[in-house]
Coordinates of C-alpha atoms in Angstrom, one line a residue:
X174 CA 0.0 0.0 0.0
X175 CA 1.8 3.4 -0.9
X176 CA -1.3 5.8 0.6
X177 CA -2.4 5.5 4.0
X178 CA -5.6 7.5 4.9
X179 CA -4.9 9.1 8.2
X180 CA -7.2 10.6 10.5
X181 CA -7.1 14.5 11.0
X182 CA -7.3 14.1 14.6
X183 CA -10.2 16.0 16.7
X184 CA -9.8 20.0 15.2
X185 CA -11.2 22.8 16.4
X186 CA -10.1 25.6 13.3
X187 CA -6.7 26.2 14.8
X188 CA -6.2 30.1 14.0
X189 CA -9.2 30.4 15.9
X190 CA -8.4 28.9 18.6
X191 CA -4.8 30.4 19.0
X192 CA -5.8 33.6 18.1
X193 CA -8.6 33.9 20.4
X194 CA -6.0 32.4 23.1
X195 CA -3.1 34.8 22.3
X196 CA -4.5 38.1 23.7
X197 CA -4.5 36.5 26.9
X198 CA -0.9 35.5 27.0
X199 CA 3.0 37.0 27.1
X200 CA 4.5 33.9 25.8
X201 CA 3.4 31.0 23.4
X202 CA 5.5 27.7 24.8
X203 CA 5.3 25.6 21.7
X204 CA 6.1 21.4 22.3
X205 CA 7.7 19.5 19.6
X206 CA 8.6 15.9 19.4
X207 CA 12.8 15.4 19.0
X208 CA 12.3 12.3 17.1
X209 CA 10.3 14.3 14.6
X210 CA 10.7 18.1 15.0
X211 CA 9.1 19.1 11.6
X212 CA 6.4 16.9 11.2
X213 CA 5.1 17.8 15.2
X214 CA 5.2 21.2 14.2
X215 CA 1.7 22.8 13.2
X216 CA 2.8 24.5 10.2
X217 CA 0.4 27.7 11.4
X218 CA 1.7 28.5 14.4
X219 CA 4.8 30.9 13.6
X220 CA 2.3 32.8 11.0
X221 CA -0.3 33.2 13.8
X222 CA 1.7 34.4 16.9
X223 CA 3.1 36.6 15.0
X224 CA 5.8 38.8 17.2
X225 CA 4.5 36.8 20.1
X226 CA 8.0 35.6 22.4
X227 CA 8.2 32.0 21.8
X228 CA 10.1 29.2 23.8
X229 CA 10.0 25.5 21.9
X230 CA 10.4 22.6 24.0
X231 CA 12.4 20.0 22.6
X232 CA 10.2 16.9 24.3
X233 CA 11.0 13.3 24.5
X234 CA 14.8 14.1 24.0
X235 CA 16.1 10.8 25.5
X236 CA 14.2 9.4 22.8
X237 CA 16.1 11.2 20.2
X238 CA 20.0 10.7 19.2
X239 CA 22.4 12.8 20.7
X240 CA 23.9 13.8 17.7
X241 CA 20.7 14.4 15.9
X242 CA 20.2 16.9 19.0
X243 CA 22.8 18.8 18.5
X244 CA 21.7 19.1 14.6
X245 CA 18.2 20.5 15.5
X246 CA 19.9 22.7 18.7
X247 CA 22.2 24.0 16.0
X248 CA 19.2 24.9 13.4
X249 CA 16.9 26.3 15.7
X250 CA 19.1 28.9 17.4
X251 CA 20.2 29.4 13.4
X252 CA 17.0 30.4 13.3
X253 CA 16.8 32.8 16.1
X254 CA 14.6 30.4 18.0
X255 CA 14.7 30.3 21.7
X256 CA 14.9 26.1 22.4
X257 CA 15.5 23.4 25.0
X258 CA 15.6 20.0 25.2
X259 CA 13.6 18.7 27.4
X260 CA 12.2 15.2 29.3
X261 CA 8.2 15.7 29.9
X262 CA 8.6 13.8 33.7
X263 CA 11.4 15.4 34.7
X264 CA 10.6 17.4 37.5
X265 CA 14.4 19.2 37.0
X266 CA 13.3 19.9 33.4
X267 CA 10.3 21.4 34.8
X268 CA 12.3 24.1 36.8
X269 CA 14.0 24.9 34.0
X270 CA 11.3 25.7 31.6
X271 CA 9.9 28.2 34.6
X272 CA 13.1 30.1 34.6
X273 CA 14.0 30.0 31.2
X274 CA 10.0 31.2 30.8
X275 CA 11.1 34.2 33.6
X276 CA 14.1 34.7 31.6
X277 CA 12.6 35.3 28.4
X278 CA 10.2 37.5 29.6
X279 CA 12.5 39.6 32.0
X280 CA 12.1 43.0 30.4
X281 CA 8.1 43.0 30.5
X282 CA 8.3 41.8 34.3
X283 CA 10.8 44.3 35.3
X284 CA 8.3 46.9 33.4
X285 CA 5.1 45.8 35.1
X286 CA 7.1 46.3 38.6
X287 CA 7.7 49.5 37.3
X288 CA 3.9 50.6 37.2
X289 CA 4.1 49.5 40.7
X290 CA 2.8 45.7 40.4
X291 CA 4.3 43.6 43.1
X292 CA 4.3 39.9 42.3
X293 CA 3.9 39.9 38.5
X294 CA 2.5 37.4 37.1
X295 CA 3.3 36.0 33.7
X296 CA 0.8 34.2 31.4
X297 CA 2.0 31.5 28.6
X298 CA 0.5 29.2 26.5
X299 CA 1.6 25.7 25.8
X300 CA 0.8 24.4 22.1
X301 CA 1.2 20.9 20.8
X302 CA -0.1 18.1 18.4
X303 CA -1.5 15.3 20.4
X304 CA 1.1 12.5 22.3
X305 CA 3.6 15.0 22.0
X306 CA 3.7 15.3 26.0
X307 CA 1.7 18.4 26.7
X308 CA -0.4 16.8 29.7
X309 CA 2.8 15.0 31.3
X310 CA 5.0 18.1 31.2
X311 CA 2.3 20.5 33.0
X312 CA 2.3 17.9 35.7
X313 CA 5.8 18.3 36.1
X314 CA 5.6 22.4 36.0
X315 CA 2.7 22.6 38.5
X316 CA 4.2 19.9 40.9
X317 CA 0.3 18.3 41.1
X318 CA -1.9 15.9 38.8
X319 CA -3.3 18.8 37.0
X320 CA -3.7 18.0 33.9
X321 CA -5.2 14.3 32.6
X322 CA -2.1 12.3 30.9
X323 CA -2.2 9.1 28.9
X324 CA -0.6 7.8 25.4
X325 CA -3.2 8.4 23.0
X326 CA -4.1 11.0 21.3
X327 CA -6.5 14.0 22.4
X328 CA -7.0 13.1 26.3
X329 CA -6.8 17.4 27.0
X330 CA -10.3 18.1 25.9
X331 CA -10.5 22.2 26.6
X332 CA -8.3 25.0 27.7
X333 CA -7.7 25.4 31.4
X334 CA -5.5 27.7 33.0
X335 CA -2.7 26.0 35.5
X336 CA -0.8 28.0 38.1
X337 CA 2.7 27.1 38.2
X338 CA 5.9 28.5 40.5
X339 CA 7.4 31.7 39.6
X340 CA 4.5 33.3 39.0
X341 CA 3.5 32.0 36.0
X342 CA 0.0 30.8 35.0
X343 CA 0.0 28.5 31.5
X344 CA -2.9 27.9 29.7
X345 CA -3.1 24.4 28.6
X346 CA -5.0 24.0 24.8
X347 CA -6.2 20.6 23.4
X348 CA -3.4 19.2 21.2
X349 CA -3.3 20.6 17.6
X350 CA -3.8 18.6 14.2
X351 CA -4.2 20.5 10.7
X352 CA -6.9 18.6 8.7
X353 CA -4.9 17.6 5.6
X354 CA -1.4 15.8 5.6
X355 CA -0.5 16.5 2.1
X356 CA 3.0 15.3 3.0
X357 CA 2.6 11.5 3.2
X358 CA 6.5 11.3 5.6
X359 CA 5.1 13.9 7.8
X360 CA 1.9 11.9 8.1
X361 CA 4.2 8.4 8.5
X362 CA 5.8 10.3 10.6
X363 CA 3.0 11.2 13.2
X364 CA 1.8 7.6 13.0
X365 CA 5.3 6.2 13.8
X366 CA 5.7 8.1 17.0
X367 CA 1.6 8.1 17.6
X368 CA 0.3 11.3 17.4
X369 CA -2.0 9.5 15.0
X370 CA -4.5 7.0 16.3
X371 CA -3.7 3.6 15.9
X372 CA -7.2 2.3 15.7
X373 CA -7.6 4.6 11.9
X374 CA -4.3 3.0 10.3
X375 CA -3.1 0.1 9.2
X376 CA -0.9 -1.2 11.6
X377 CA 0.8 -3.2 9.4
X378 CA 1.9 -1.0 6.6
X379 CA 2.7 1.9 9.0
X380 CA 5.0 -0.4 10.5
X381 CA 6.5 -2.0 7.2
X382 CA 7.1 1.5 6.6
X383 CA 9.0 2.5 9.6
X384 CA 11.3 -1.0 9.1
X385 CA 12.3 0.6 6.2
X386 CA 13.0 4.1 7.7
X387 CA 15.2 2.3 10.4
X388 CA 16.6 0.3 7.6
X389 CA 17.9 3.2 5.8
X390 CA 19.1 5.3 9.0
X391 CA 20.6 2.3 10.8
X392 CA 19.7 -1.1 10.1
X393 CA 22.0 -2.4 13.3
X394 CA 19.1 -1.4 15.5
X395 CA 16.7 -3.8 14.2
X396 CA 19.7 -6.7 14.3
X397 CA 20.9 -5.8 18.1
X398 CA 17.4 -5.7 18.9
X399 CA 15.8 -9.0 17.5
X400 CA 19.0 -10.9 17.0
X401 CA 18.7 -11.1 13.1
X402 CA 21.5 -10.3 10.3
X403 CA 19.6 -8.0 7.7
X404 CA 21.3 -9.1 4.1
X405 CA 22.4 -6.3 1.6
X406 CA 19.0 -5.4 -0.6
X407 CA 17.1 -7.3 1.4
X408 CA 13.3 -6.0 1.5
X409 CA 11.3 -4.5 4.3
X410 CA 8.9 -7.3 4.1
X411 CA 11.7 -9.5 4.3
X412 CA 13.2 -7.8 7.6
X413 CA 9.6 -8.2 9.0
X414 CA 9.4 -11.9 8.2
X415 CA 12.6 -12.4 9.5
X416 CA 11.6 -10.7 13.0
X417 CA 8.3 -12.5 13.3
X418 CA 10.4 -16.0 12.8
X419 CA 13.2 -14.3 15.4
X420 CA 10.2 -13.3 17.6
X421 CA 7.8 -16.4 17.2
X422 CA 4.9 -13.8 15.6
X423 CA 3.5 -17.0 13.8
X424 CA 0.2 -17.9 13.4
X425 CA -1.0 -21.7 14.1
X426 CA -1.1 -22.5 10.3
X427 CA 2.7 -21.3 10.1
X428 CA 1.9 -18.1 8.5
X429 CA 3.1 -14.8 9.7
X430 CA 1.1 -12.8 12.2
X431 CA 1.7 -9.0 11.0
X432 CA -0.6 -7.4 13.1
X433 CA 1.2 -8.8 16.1
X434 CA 5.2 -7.7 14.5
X435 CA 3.8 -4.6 13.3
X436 CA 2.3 -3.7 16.9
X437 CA 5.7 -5.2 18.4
X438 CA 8.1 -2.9 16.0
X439 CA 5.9 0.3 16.9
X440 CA 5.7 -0.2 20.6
X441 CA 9.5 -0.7 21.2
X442 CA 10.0 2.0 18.7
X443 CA 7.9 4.5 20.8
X444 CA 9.2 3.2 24.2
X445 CA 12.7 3.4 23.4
X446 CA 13.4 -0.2 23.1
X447 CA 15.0 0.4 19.8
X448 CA 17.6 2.6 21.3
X449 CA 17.7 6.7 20.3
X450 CA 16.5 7.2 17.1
X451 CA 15.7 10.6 15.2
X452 CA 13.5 9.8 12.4
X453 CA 14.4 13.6 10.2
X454 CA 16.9 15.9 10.0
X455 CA 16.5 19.8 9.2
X456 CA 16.9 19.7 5.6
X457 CA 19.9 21.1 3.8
X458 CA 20.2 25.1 2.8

């Protein structure tokens, strides 16, 4: 199958929703995935915030490759682009963020205490496609169970406002999809990681198709992992034959059980099992 219909996810118009959000905030906080920093990226954001400051949070950074990192750290601040890598449950992260929040806002808090306000407070946004971490990371900003978590998709429902230390309020948003992925390896790419559900793809072409991603970045993660050799030009299919037989993913007639290796592959991939793997690259000027 070369086309995979994916689902848009559950959309409420997103300039609206940012726009009617912005006037309430000093700073958009905007959550990207490491493994796949362009294609977690709502391509409307930047155009709508306009001048607004703006912090991205690199998320799940432990997940990505060091060195692939350093490559995104390097484009970003390139870029102008105030970033940090970050771990969603790590409550040191979490302190970070807050000061780098007060840091980047310094000159409007110092003004405020100017006009003779006493303990400023700051209000940001946090922004993000769904599964990218939003829910996880405000619960390690606020120090308290604030916000629902889980690993699918769309479990933040509304906006609600979440005091954190430092002064700082942040006004959590439901996560962000745009309604066409006219880039087919963006939209792998969200299904890969899961911002996609996995109950509106087929599981076993998404994860044919990521074999053959990790095939062409490094194929030694598949053969530490499942203990196979992986032969010069040999197929995707055949890699995923060769880990159902390595992993016993057999059916009682002795046929290959796909939905069980494909649901295998993408779970260890998303957990880490796999090792660090960034998925793109910022592409070359």
């Amino acid at each position: 199958m070369d086309h995979i219909n994916w689902y848009p996810g559950h959309m409420k118009k997103t300039k609206d929703l940012l726009r009617d959000s912005l006037k309430l905030i000093d700073i958009v906080v905007e959550l990207l995935d490491s493994r796949i920093p362009r294609s977690s990226k709502n391509p409307d954001i930047d155009t709508i915030i306009n001048n607004k400051p703006k912090l991205v949070l690199m998320n799940k950074s432990d997940l990505g490759n060091e060195e692939g990192n350093r490559i995104w750290k390097k484009h970003l601040e390139n870029e102008n682009t105030k970033v940090m890598f970050v771990n969603a449950h790590s409550p040191k992260d979490g302190a970070r963020i807050t000061k780098e929040i007060q840091s980047i806002l310094k000159d409007k808090i110092e003004e405020r205490k100017a006009k003779g306000i006493k303990n400023v407070t700051v209000r940001a946004m946090i922004v993000g496609i769904p599964n990218v971490g939003k829910s996880t990371l405000i619960n390690s900003l606020s120090g308290r169970k604030g916000a629902k978590t889980g690993n699918r998709p769309g479990v933040t429902k509304g906006k609600q406002w979440i005091k954190l230390k430092g002064n700082i309020e942040l006004l959590d948003t439901p996560g962000i999809l745009w309604p066409k992925f006219e880039d087919q390896e963006v939209a792998m790419n969200l299904g890969f990681t899961g911002a996609i559900k996995d109950e509106v793809l087929d599981i076993e072409t998404l994860a044919l198709r990521l074999i053959e991603r990790l095939i062409s970045i490094d194929s030694a993660v598949l053969e530490d992992r499942y203990g196979i050799e992986i032969s010069e030009g040999q197929s995707p299919l055949g890699v995923m034959d060769t880990i159902a037989l390595a992993r016993g993913a057999v059916a009682r007639n002795k046929e290959i059980d796909y939905t069980r290796v494909a649901n295998m592959v993408l779970d260890e991939f998303r957990k880490g099992v796999l090792g660090r793997i960034t998925l793109e690259l910022p592409e070359r000027e």
